[in-house]
Coordinates of C-alpha atoms in Angstrom, one line a residue:
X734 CA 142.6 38.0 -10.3
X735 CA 142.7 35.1 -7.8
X736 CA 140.1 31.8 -8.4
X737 CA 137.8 32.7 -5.7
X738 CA 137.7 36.5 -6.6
X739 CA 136.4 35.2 -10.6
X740 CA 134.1 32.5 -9.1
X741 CA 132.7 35.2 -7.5
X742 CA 131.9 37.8 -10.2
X743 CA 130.7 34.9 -12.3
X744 CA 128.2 34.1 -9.9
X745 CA 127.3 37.6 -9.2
X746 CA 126.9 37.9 -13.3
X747 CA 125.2 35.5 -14.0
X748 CA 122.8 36.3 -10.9
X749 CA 122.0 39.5 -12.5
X750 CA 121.6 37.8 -15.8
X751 CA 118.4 35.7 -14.1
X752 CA 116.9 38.8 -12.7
X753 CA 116.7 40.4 -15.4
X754 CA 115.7 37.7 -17.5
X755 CA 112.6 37.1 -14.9
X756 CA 111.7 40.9 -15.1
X757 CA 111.8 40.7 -18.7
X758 CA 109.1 38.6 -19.2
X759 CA 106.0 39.7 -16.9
X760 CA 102.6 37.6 -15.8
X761 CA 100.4 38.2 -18.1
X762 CA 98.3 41.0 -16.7
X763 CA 94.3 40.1 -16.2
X764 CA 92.8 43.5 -17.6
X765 CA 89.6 44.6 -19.4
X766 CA 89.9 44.4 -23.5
X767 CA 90.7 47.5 -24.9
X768 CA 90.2 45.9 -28.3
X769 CA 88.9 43.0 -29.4
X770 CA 91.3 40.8 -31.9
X771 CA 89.7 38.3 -33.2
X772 CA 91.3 35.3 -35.0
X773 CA 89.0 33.5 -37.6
X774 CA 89.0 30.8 -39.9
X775 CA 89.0 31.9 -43.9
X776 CA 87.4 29.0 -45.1
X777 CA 84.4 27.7 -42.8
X778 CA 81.3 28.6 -44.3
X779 CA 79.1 29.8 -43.2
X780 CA 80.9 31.0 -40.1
X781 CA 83.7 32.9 -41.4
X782 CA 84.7 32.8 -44.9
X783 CA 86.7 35.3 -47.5
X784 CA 83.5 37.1 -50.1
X785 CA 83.9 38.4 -53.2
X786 CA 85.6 42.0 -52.7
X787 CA 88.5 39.8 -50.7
X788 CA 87.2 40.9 -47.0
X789 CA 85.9 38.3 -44.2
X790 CA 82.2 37.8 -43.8
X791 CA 79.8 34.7 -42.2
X792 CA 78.1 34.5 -38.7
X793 CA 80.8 34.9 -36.8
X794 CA 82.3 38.4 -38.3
X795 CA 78.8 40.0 -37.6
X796 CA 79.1 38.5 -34.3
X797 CA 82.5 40.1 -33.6
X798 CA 81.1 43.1 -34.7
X799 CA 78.4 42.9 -32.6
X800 CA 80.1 41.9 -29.6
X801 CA 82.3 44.7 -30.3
X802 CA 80.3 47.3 -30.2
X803 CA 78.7 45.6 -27.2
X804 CA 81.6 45.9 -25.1
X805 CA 82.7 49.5 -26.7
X806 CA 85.5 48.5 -28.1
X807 CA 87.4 48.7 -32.0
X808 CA 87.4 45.3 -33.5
X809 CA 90.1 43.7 -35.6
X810 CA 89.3 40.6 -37.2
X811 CA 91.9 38.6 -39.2
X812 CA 91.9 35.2 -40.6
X813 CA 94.3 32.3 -40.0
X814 CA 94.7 28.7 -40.2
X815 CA 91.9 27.0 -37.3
X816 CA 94.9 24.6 -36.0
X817 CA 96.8 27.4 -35.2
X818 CA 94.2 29.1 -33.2
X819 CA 94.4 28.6 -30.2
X820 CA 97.8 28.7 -30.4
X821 CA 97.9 32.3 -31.7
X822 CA 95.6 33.2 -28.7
X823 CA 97.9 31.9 -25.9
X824 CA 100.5 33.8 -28.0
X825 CA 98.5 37.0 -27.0
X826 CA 98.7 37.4 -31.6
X827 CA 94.7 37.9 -30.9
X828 CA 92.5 38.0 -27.6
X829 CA 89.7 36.1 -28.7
X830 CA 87.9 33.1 -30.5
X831 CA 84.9 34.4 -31.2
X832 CA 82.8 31.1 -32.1
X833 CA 84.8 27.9 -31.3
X834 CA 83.2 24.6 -29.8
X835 CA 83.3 24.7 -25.6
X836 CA 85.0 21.1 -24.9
X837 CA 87.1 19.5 -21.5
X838 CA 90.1 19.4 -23.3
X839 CA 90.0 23.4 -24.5
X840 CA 88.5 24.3 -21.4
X841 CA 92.3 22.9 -20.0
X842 CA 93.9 25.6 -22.3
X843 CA 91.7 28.6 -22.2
X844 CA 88.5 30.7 -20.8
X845 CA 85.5 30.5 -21.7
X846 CA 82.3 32.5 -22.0
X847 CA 78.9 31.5 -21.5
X848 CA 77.2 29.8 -24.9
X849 CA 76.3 31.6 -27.7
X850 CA 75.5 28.9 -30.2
X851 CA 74.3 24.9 -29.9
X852 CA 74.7 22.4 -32.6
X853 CA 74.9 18.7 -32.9
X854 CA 77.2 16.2 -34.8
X855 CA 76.1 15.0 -38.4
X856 CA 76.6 12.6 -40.9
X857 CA 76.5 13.4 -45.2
X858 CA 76.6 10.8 -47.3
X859 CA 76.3 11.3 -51.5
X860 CA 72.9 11.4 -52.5
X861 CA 73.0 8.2 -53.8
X862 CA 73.8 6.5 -51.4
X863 CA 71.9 3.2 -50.1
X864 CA 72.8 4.4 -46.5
X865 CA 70.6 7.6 -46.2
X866 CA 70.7 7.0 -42.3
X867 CA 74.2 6.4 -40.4
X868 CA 74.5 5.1 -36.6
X869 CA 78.0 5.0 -34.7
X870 CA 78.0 1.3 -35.0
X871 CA 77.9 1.9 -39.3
X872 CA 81.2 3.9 -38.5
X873 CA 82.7 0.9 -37.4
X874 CA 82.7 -0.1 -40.8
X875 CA 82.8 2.8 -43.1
X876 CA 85.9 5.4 -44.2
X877 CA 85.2 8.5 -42.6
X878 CA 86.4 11.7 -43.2
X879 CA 86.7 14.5 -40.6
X880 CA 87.9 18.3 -40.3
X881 CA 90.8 18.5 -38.2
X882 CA 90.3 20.6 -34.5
X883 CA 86.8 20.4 -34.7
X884 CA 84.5 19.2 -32.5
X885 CA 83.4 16.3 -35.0
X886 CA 86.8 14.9 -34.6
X887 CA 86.7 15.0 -30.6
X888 CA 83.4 13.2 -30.7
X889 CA 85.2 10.6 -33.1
X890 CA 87.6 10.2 -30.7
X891 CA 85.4 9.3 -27.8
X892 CA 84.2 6.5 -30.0
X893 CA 85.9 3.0 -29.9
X894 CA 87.7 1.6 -33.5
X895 CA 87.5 4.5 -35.6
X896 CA 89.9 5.5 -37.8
X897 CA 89.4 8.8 -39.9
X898 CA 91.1 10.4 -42.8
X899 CA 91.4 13.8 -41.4
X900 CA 91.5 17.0 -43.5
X901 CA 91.8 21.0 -43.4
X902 CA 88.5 21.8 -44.4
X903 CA 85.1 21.0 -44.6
X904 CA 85.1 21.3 -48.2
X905 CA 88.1 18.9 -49.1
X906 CA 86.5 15.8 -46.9
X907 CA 83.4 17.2 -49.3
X908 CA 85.1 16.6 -52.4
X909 CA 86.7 13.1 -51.4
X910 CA 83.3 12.0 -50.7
X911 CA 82.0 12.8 -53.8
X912 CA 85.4 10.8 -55.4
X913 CA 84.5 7.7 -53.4
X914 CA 87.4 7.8 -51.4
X915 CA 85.2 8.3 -48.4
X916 CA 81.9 6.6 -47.5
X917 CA 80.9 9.6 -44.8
X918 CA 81.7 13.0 -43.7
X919 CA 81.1 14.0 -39.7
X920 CA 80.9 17.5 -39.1
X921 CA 78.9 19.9 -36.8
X922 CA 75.3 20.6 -38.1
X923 CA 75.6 24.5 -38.8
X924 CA 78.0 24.3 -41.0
X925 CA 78.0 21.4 -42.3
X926 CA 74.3 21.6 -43.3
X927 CA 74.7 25.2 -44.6
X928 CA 77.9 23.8 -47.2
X929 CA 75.5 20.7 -48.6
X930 CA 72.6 23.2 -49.0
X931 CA 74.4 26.0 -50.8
X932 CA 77.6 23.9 -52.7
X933 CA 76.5 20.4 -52.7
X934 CA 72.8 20.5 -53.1
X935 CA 71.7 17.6 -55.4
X936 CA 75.1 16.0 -55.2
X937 CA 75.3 15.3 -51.2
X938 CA 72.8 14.9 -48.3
X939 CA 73.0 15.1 -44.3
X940 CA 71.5 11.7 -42.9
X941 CA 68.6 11.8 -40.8
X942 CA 69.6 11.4 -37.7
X943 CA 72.5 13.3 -35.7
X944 CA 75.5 11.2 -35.0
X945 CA 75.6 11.9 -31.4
X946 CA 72.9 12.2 -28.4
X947 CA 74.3 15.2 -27.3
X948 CA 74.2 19.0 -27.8
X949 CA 77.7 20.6 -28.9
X950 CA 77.8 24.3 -27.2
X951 CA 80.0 27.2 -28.8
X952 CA 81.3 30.1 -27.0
X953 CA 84.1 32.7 -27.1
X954 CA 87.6 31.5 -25.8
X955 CA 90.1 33.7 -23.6
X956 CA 93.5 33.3 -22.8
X957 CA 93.5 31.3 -19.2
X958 CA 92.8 33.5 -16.2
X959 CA 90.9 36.4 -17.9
X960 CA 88.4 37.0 -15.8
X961 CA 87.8 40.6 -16.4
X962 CA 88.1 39.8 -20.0
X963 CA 85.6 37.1 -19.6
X964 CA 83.4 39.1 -17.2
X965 CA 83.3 42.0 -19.9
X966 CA 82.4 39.6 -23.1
X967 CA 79.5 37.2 -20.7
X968 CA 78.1 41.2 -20.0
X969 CA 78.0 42.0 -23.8
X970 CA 76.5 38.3 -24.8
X971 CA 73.9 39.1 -22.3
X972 CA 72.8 42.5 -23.8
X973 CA 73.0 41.1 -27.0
X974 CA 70.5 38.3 -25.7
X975 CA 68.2 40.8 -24.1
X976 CA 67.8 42.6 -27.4
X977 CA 67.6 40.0 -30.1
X978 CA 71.1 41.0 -31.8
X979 CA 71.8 37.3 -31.2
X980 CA 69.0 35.7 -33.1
X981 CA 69.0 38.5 -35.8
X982 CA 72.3 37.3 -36.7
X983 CA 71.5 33.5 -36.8
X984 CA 68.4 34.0 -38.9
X985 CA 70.2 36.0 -41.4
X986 CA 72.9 33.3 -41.8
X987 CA 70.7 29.8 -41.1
X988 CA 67.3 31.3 -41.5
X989 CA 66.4 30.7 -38.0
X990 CA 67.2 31.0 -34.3
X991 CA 66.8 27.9 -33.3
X992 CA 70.5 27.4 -32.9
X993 CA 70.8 30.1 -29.9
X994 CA 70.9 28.8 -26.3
X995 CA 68.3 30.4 -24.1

């Protein structure tokens, strides 16, 4: 076999290689939900959390089941770590976040639907504490502890000289306030209101006023460029607006419905 004749075939190979290599591994293909799989957190009360009998239950697996049933669709609902999330939806491992804070940097990464849920930043501080009341500026000079890949920790980050001890869960930053090795715990309002009231009552309190000026908004979150996906899920939010499902669901997990965006 001459030099040119092998250069030749090589190319030609490897050529074929590439094609089929690109044929392989398709677009991903924007199509209506034939199921919705829902990827939770197992350990964020009151939004998703494991019961008693070992199954998933909170807000936000009556809201998948809901929304489910909404769109006319099965649901599957599993739980896995929050920071891998998003990860396992761009994955296409699930096809939806059913309750996760709507921010500019996710909004980068995936779709999202309209808002299903508001909530503000707070503070909780022991009871004991001489500071029942917290500004940013007290920040500045306190040890904070924050949930990782929350929207407490983004709205930490927008603010200048802060550095917080990060954790897993709610509950752990919980427990290392009550150690001392904290001074304050940012977290967003529903659940970190609902986790003082029900685990920490007498022991920890939320400080009067909200860290932050602003509103944080929650929605469901869809791989990027699912607009028929997104188009189906804003159509079942809307019936499920129109006929309180929504609110029923809030006021049996917060004990009102104040929380649901009009």
């Amino acid at each position: 076999m001459t030099k040119k004749l092998f250069s030749f075939l090589l190319r030609g190979a490897l050529a074929l290689m590439l094609s089929g290599t690109c044929i392989a591994a398709p677009a991903f293909a924007d199509e209506a939900l034939a199921k919705l799989s829902v990827g939770a957190d197992p350990d964020f009360r009151p939004i998703s959390f494991m019961g008693p009998d070992g199954a998933l239950q909170g807000y936000d697996v009556d809201f998948a089941t809901a929304l489910a049933k909404h769109m006319g669709v099965p649901l599957n609902y599993e739980g896995m770590a929050w920071d891998g999330i998003i990860p396992a939806l761009q994955a296409d491992k699930i096809n939806a976040i059913t309750n996760i804070a709507i921010t500019d940097a996710r909004k980068a990464v995936v779709d999202f639907s309209q808002p299903i849920m508001k909530q503000s930043i707070i503070a909780v501080v022991k009871a004991d504490s001489p500071n029942q009341s917290v500004s940013p500026d007290d920040l500045k000079k306190a040890k904070i502890g924050v949930m990782t890949g929350t929207s407490a920790a983004e709205a930490l980050a927008a603010m200048p000289d802060l550095s917080p001890t990060t954790y897993n869960t709610v509950i752990d930053a919980y427990n290392d306030l009550l150690l001392g090795r904290i001074d304050v715990v940012a977290v967003e309002s529903v659940n970190g209101s609902y986790l003082v009231e029900s685990q920490f009552k007498g022991k920890l309190v939320v400080t009067s006023e909200p860290l932050t000026s602003s509103v944080t908004l929650n929605g469901v979150a869809l791989r990027k460029g699912s607009d028929k996906p997104l188009a189906q899920v804003n159509e079942a939010i809307n019936k499920m607006k129109a006929d309180g499902t929504l609110k029923d669901i809030s006021r049996k997990w917060f004990g009102n419905d104040t929380n649901v965006p009009e």
